[in-house]
PDB file of C-alpha atoms in Angstrom:
ATOM      1  CA  UNK A   1     -21.031  14.093  19.971  1.00 48.00           C
ATOM      2  CA  UNK A   2     -21.293  12.900  16.399  1.00 52.00           C
ATOM      3  CA  UNK A   3     -19.266  14.149  13.490  1.00 52.00           C
ATOM      4  CA  UNK A   4     -20.175  13.310   9.945  1.00 50.00           C
ATOM      5  CA  UNK A   5     -17.975  13.295   6.917  1.00 50.00           C
ATOM      6  CA  UNK A   6     -18.784  12.841   3.273  1.00 49.00           C
ATOM      7  CA  UNK A   7     -16.093  10.782   1.580  1.00 49.00           C
ATOM      8  CA  UNK A   8     -15.676   9.948  -2.052  1.00 48.00           C
ATOM      9  CA  UNK A   9     -13.770   6.707  -2.585  1.00 53.00           C
ATOM     10  CA  UNK A  10     -11.805   6.137  -5.792  1.00 50.00           C
ATOM     11  CA  UNK A  11     -12.408   9.520  -7.314  1.00 44.00           C
ATOM     12  CA  UNK A  12     -11.801   8.426 -10.911  1.00 49.00           C
ATOM     13  CA  UNK A  13     -13.694   5.148 -10.541  1.00 55.00           C
ATOM     14  CA  UNK A  14     -10.828   3.075 -11.935  1.00 75.00           C
ATOM     15  CA  UNK A  15      -7.919   3.434  -9.494  1.00 86.00           C
ATOM     16  CA  UNK A  16      -7.130   1.924  -6.115  1.00 90.00           C
ATOM     17  CA  UNK A  17      -4.425   4.544  -5.457  1.00 89.00           C
ATOM     18  CA  UNK A  18      -4.231   8.194  -6.436  1.00 82.00           C
ATOM     19  CA  UNK A  19      -3.747   8.072 -10.231  1.00 75.00           C
ATOM     20  CA  UNK A  20      -0.621   8.864 -12.212  1.00 74.00           C
ATOM     21  CA  UNK A  21       1.563   9.100  -9.134  1.00 85.00           C
ATOM     22  CA  UNK A  22       4.072   6.910  -7.361  1.00 92.00           C
ATOM     23  CA  UNK A  23       3.037   6.955  -3.692  1.00 94.00           C
ATOM     24  CA  UNK A  24       5.677   6.659  -0.974  1.00 96.00           C
ATOM     25  CA  UNK A  25       4.896   4.201   1.849  1.00 96.00           C
ATOM     26  CA  UNK A  26       6.708   3.485   5.090  1.00 97.00           C
ATOM     27  CA  UNK A  27       7.252  -0.270   5.384  1.00 97.00           C
ATOM     28  CA  UNK A  28       6.606  -1.015   9.062  1.00 97.00           C
ATOM     29  CA  UNK A  29       8.375  -4.436   8.961  1.00 95.00           C
ATOM     30  CA  UNK A  30      11.505  -3.567   6.978  1.00 95.00           C
ATOM     31  CA  UNK A  31      11.759  -0.026   8.340  1.00 95.00           C
ATOM     32  CA  UNK A  32      12.367   1.521   4.938  1.00 96.00           C
ATOM     33  CA  UNK A  33      10.302   3.182   2.222  1.00 97.00           C
ATOM     34  CA  UNK A  34       8.769   1.829  -0.954  1.00 97.00           C
ATOM     35  CA  UNK A  35       6.948   3.468  -3.853  1.00 97.00           C
ATOM     36  CA  UNK A  36       3.775   1.927  -5.194  1.00 97.00           C
ATOM     37  CA  UNK A  37       2.033   2.988  -8.375  1.00 95.00           C
ATOM     38  CA  UNK A  38      -0.637   1.658 -10.672  1.00 94.00           C
ATOM     39  CA  UNK A  39       0.420   0.843 -14.235  1.00 92.00           C
ATOM     40  CA  UNK A  40      -2.658  -0.249 -16.115  1.00 90.00           C
ATOM     41  CA  UNK A  41      -3.844  -3.492 -14.489  1.00 93.00           C
ATOM     42  CA  UNK A  42      -0.672  -3.879 -12.415  1.00 95.00           C
ATOM     43  CA  UNK A  43       0.929  -2.477  -9.296  1.00 96.00           C
ATOM     44  CA  UNK A  44       4.607  -1.590  -9.500  1.00 97.00           C
ATOM     45  CA  UNK A  45       6.599  -1.618  -6.250  1.00 98.00           C
ATOM     46  CA  UNK A  46      10.160  -0.242  -5.967  1.00 98.00           C
ATOM     47  CA  UNK A  47      12.510   0.795  -3.143  1.00 98.00           C
ATOM     48  CA  UNK A  48      12.668   4.473  -2.265  1.00 97.00           C
ATOM     49  CA  UNK A  49      15.401   6.584  -0.689  1.00 95.00           C
ATOM     50  CA  UNK A  50      18.132   3.911  -0.653  1.00 96.00           C
ATOM     51  CA  UNK A  51      20.606   2.198  -3.007  1.00 96.00           C
ATOM     52  CA  UNK A  52      18.524  -0.915  -3.669  1.00 97.00           C
ATOM     53  CA  UNK A  53      17.565  -1.622  -7.323  1.00 97.00           C
ATOM     54  CA  UNK A  54      14.637  -3.976  -7.814  1.00 98.00           C
ATOM     55  CA  UNK A  55      11.101  -3.901  -9.203  1.00 98.00           C
ATOM     56  CA  UNK A  56       8.074  -5.988  -8.373  1.00 98.00           C
ATOM     57  CA  UNK A  57       5.071  -6.043 -10.705  1.00 98.00           C
ATOM     58  CA  UNK A  58       1.808  -7.653  -9.600  1.00 98.00           C
ATOM     59  CA  UNK A  59      -1.526  -8.131 -11.357  1.00 97.00           C
ATOM     60  CA  UNK A  60      -4.089  -5.875  -9.653  1.00 96.00           C
ATOM     61  CA  UNK A  61      -7.642  -7.007  -8.916  1.00 95.00           C
ATOM     62  CA  UNK A  62      -9.059  -3.474  -9.258  1.00 93.00           C
ATOM     63  CA  UNK A  63     -12.630  -4.174  -8.070  1.00 92.00           C
ATOM     64  CA  UNK A  64     -11.195  -5.400  -4.741  1.00 93.00           C
ATOM     65  CA  UNK A  65      -7.944  -3.374  -4.684  1.00 94.00           C
ATOM     66  CA  UNK A  66      -5.867  -6.496  -4.070  1.00 96.00           C
ATOM     67  CA  UNK A  67      -2.882  -8.189  -5.702  1.00 97.00           C
ATOM     68  CA  UNK A  68      -0.851 -11.366  -5.149  1.00 98.00           C
ATOM     69  CA  UNK A  69       2.744 -10.207  -4.820  1.00 98.00           C
ATOM     70  CA  UNK A  70       5.950 -12.177  -5.320  1.00 98.00           C
ATOM     71  CA  UNK A  71       8.839 -10.236  -3.788  1.00 98.00           C
ATOM     72  CA  UNK A  72      11.391 -12.880  -4.882  1.00 98.00           C
ATOM     73  CA  UNK A  73      12.997 -10.732  -7.578  1.00 98.00           C
ATOM     74  CA  UNK A  74      16.691 -10.018  -8.332  1.00 98.00           C
ATOM     75  CA  UNK A  75      18.174  -7.434  -5.941  1.00 97.00           C
ATOM     76  CA  UNK A  76      15.422  -7.619  -3.306  1.00 97.00           C
ATOM     77  CA  UNK A  77      17.004  -8.478   0.035  1.00 95.00           C
ATOM     78  CA  UNK A  78      15.209 -10.971   2.335  1.00 94.00           C
ATOM     79  CA  UNK A  79      12.015 -11.536   0.401  1.00 96.00           C
ATOM     80  CA  UNK A  80       9.188 -13.590   1.936  1.00 96.00           C
ATOM     81  CA  UNK A  81       9.337 -17.267   0.972  1.00 97.00           C
ATOM     82  CA  UNK A  82       5.841 -17.179  -0.535  1.00 97.00           C
ATOM     83  CA  UNK A  83       3.546 -14.836  -2.433  1.00 98.00           C
ATOM     84  CA  UNK A  84       1.630 -12.392  -0.225  1.00 98.00           C
ATOM     85  CA  UNK A  85      -1.810 -10.919  -0.670  1.00 98.00           C
ATOM     86  CA  UNK A  86      -1.597  -7.140  -0.805  1.00 98.00           C
ATOM     87  CA  UNK A  87      -4.788  -5.295   0.154  1.00 97.00           C
ATOM     88  CA  UNK A  88      -5.156  -1.533  -0.184  1.00 96.00           C
ATOM     89  CA  UNK A  89      -7.075   0.165   2.604  1.00 94.00           C
ATOM     90  CA  UNK A  90      -8.128   3.740   3.131  1.00 91.00           C
ATOM     91  CA  UNK A  91      -7.678   5.383   6.514  1.00 90.00           C
ATOM     92  CA  UNK A  92      -9.444   8.558   7.664  1.00 88.00           C
ATOM     93  CA  UNK A  93      -8.851  11.092  10.393  1.00 86.00           C
ATOM     94  CA  UNK A  94     -11.704  13.433  11.168  1.00 84.00           C
ATOM     95  CA  UNK A  95     -10.419  16.524  12.947  1.00 82.00           C
ATOM     96  CA  UNK A  96     -12.764  18.615  15.075  1.00 80.00           C
ATOM     97  CA  UNK A  97     -12.421  21.372  12.498  1.00 83.00           C
ATOM     98  CA  UNK A  98     -11.372  21.362   8.887  1.00 80.00           C
ATOM     99  CA  UNK A  99     -11.380  18.709   6.212  1.00 83.00           C
ATOM    100  CA  UNK A 100     -11.204  14.982   6.588  1.00 83.00           C
ATOM    101  CA  UNK A 101      -7.689  13.671   6.032  1.00 84.00           C
ATOM    102  CA  UNK A 102      -7.302  10.337   4.272  1.00 86.00           C
ATOM    103  CA  UNK A 103      -4.426   8.147   3.248  1.00 90.00           C
ATOM    104  CA  UNK A 104      -3.838   4.632   1.999  1.00 93.00           C
ATOM    105  CA  UNK A 105      -2.482   1.732   3.986  1.00 96.00           C
ATOM    106  CA  UNK A 106      -1.303  -1.510   2.438  1.00 97.00           C
ATOM    107  CA  UNK A 107      -1.775  -4.734   4.394  1.00 97.00           C
ATOM    108  CA  UNK A 108      -0.012  -7.986   3.594  1.00 98.00           C
ATOM    109  CA  UNK A 109      -1.422 -11.428   4.481  1.00 98.00           C
ATOM    110  CA  UNK A 110      -0.428 -14.996   3.550  1.00 98.00           C
ATOM    111  CA  UNK A 111      -3.337 -16.937   2.004  1.00 97.00           C
ATOM    112  CA  UNK A 112      -1.128 -20.049   1.729  1.00 97.00           C
ATOM    113  CA  UNK A 113      -0.748 -20.351   5.484  1.00 96.00           C
ATOM    114  CA  UNK A 114       3.000 -20.818   5.188  1.00 96.00           C
ATOM    115  CA  UNK A 115       3.911 -17.803   7.360  1.00 97.00           C
ATOM    116  CA  UNK A 116       0.806 -17.816   9.538  1.00 97.00           C
ATOM    117  CA  UNK A 117      -1.969 -20.416   9.700  1.00 97.00           C
ATOM    118  CA  UNK A 118      -4.628 -17.650   9.718  1.00 97.00           C
ATOM    119  CA  UNK A 119      -4.833 -16.393   6.098  1.00 96.00           C
ATOM    120  CA  UNK A 120      -6.367 -13.099   7.286  1.00 96.00           C
ATOM    121  CA  UNK A 121      -3.646 -12.331   9.860  1.00 97.00           C
ATOM    122  CA  UNK A 122      -1.757  -9.113   8.952  1.00 97.00           C
ATOM    123  CA  UNK A 123       1.930  -9.839   8.512  1.00 98.00           C
ATOM    124  CA  UNK A 124       2.943  -6.312   7.609  1.00 98.00           C
ATOM    125  CA  UNK A 125       1.507  -2.906   6.847  1.00 98.00           C
ATOM    126  CA  UNK A 126       2.786  -0.055   4.777  1.00 97.00           C
ATOM    127  CA  UNK A 127       1.571   3.431   5.662  1.00 96.00           C
ATOM    128  CA  UNK A 128       1.297   6.169   3.062  1.00 94.00           C
ATOM    129  CA  UNK A 129       3.419   9.200   3.866  1.00 94.00           C
ATOM    130  CA  UNK A 130       1.611  12.472   3.372  1.00 85.00           C
ATOM    131  CA  UNK A 131       3.340  15.440   1.759  1.00 75.00           C
ATOM    132  CA  UNK A 132       3.724  17.162   5.092  1.00 62.00           C
ATOM    133  CA  UNK A 133       5.596  14.041   6.320  1.00 65.00           C
ATOM    134  CA  UNK A 134       8.373  14.708   3.872  1.00 55.00           C
ATOM    135  CA  UNK A 135       7.949  12.347   0.974  1.00 52.00           C
ATOM    136  CA  UNK A 136       4.312  11.604   0.388  1.00 49.00           C
ATOM    137  CA  UNK A 137       4.523  11.699  -3.375  1.00 49.00           C
ATOM    138  CA  UNK A 138       7.189  11.518  -6.047  1.00 45.00           C
ATOM    139  CA  UNK A 139       5.247  13.810  -8.400  1.00 42.00           C
TER     140      UNK A 139
END
């Protein structure tokens, strides 16, 4: 049985994430939450729901929804020893009835090969929390 869905990617044509909103992601490696938002041509990453105080800003390659990220900033505990490539993905769930549900996932890889010799190997993923999961948006 086939199901078809019509999906519009990047509704405003200029954003990799939902615009004007800090999105809450579950960090599958660290076990905590982070917010990610677009600020012009940059991504801004900050801790969420804990006492940590740090900010990472990374230049965003908008056509490819990717950014090289350096987590070695003051206040960030246990940062990776090298910059990581952040790639924004879109996941879909197509229920038997109702609308298609989509959310973003962020994947981190190491193009330098320092952490894994395969530059495409996923080192970590962050999964967007939807509003019905408690903290899907800070808006």
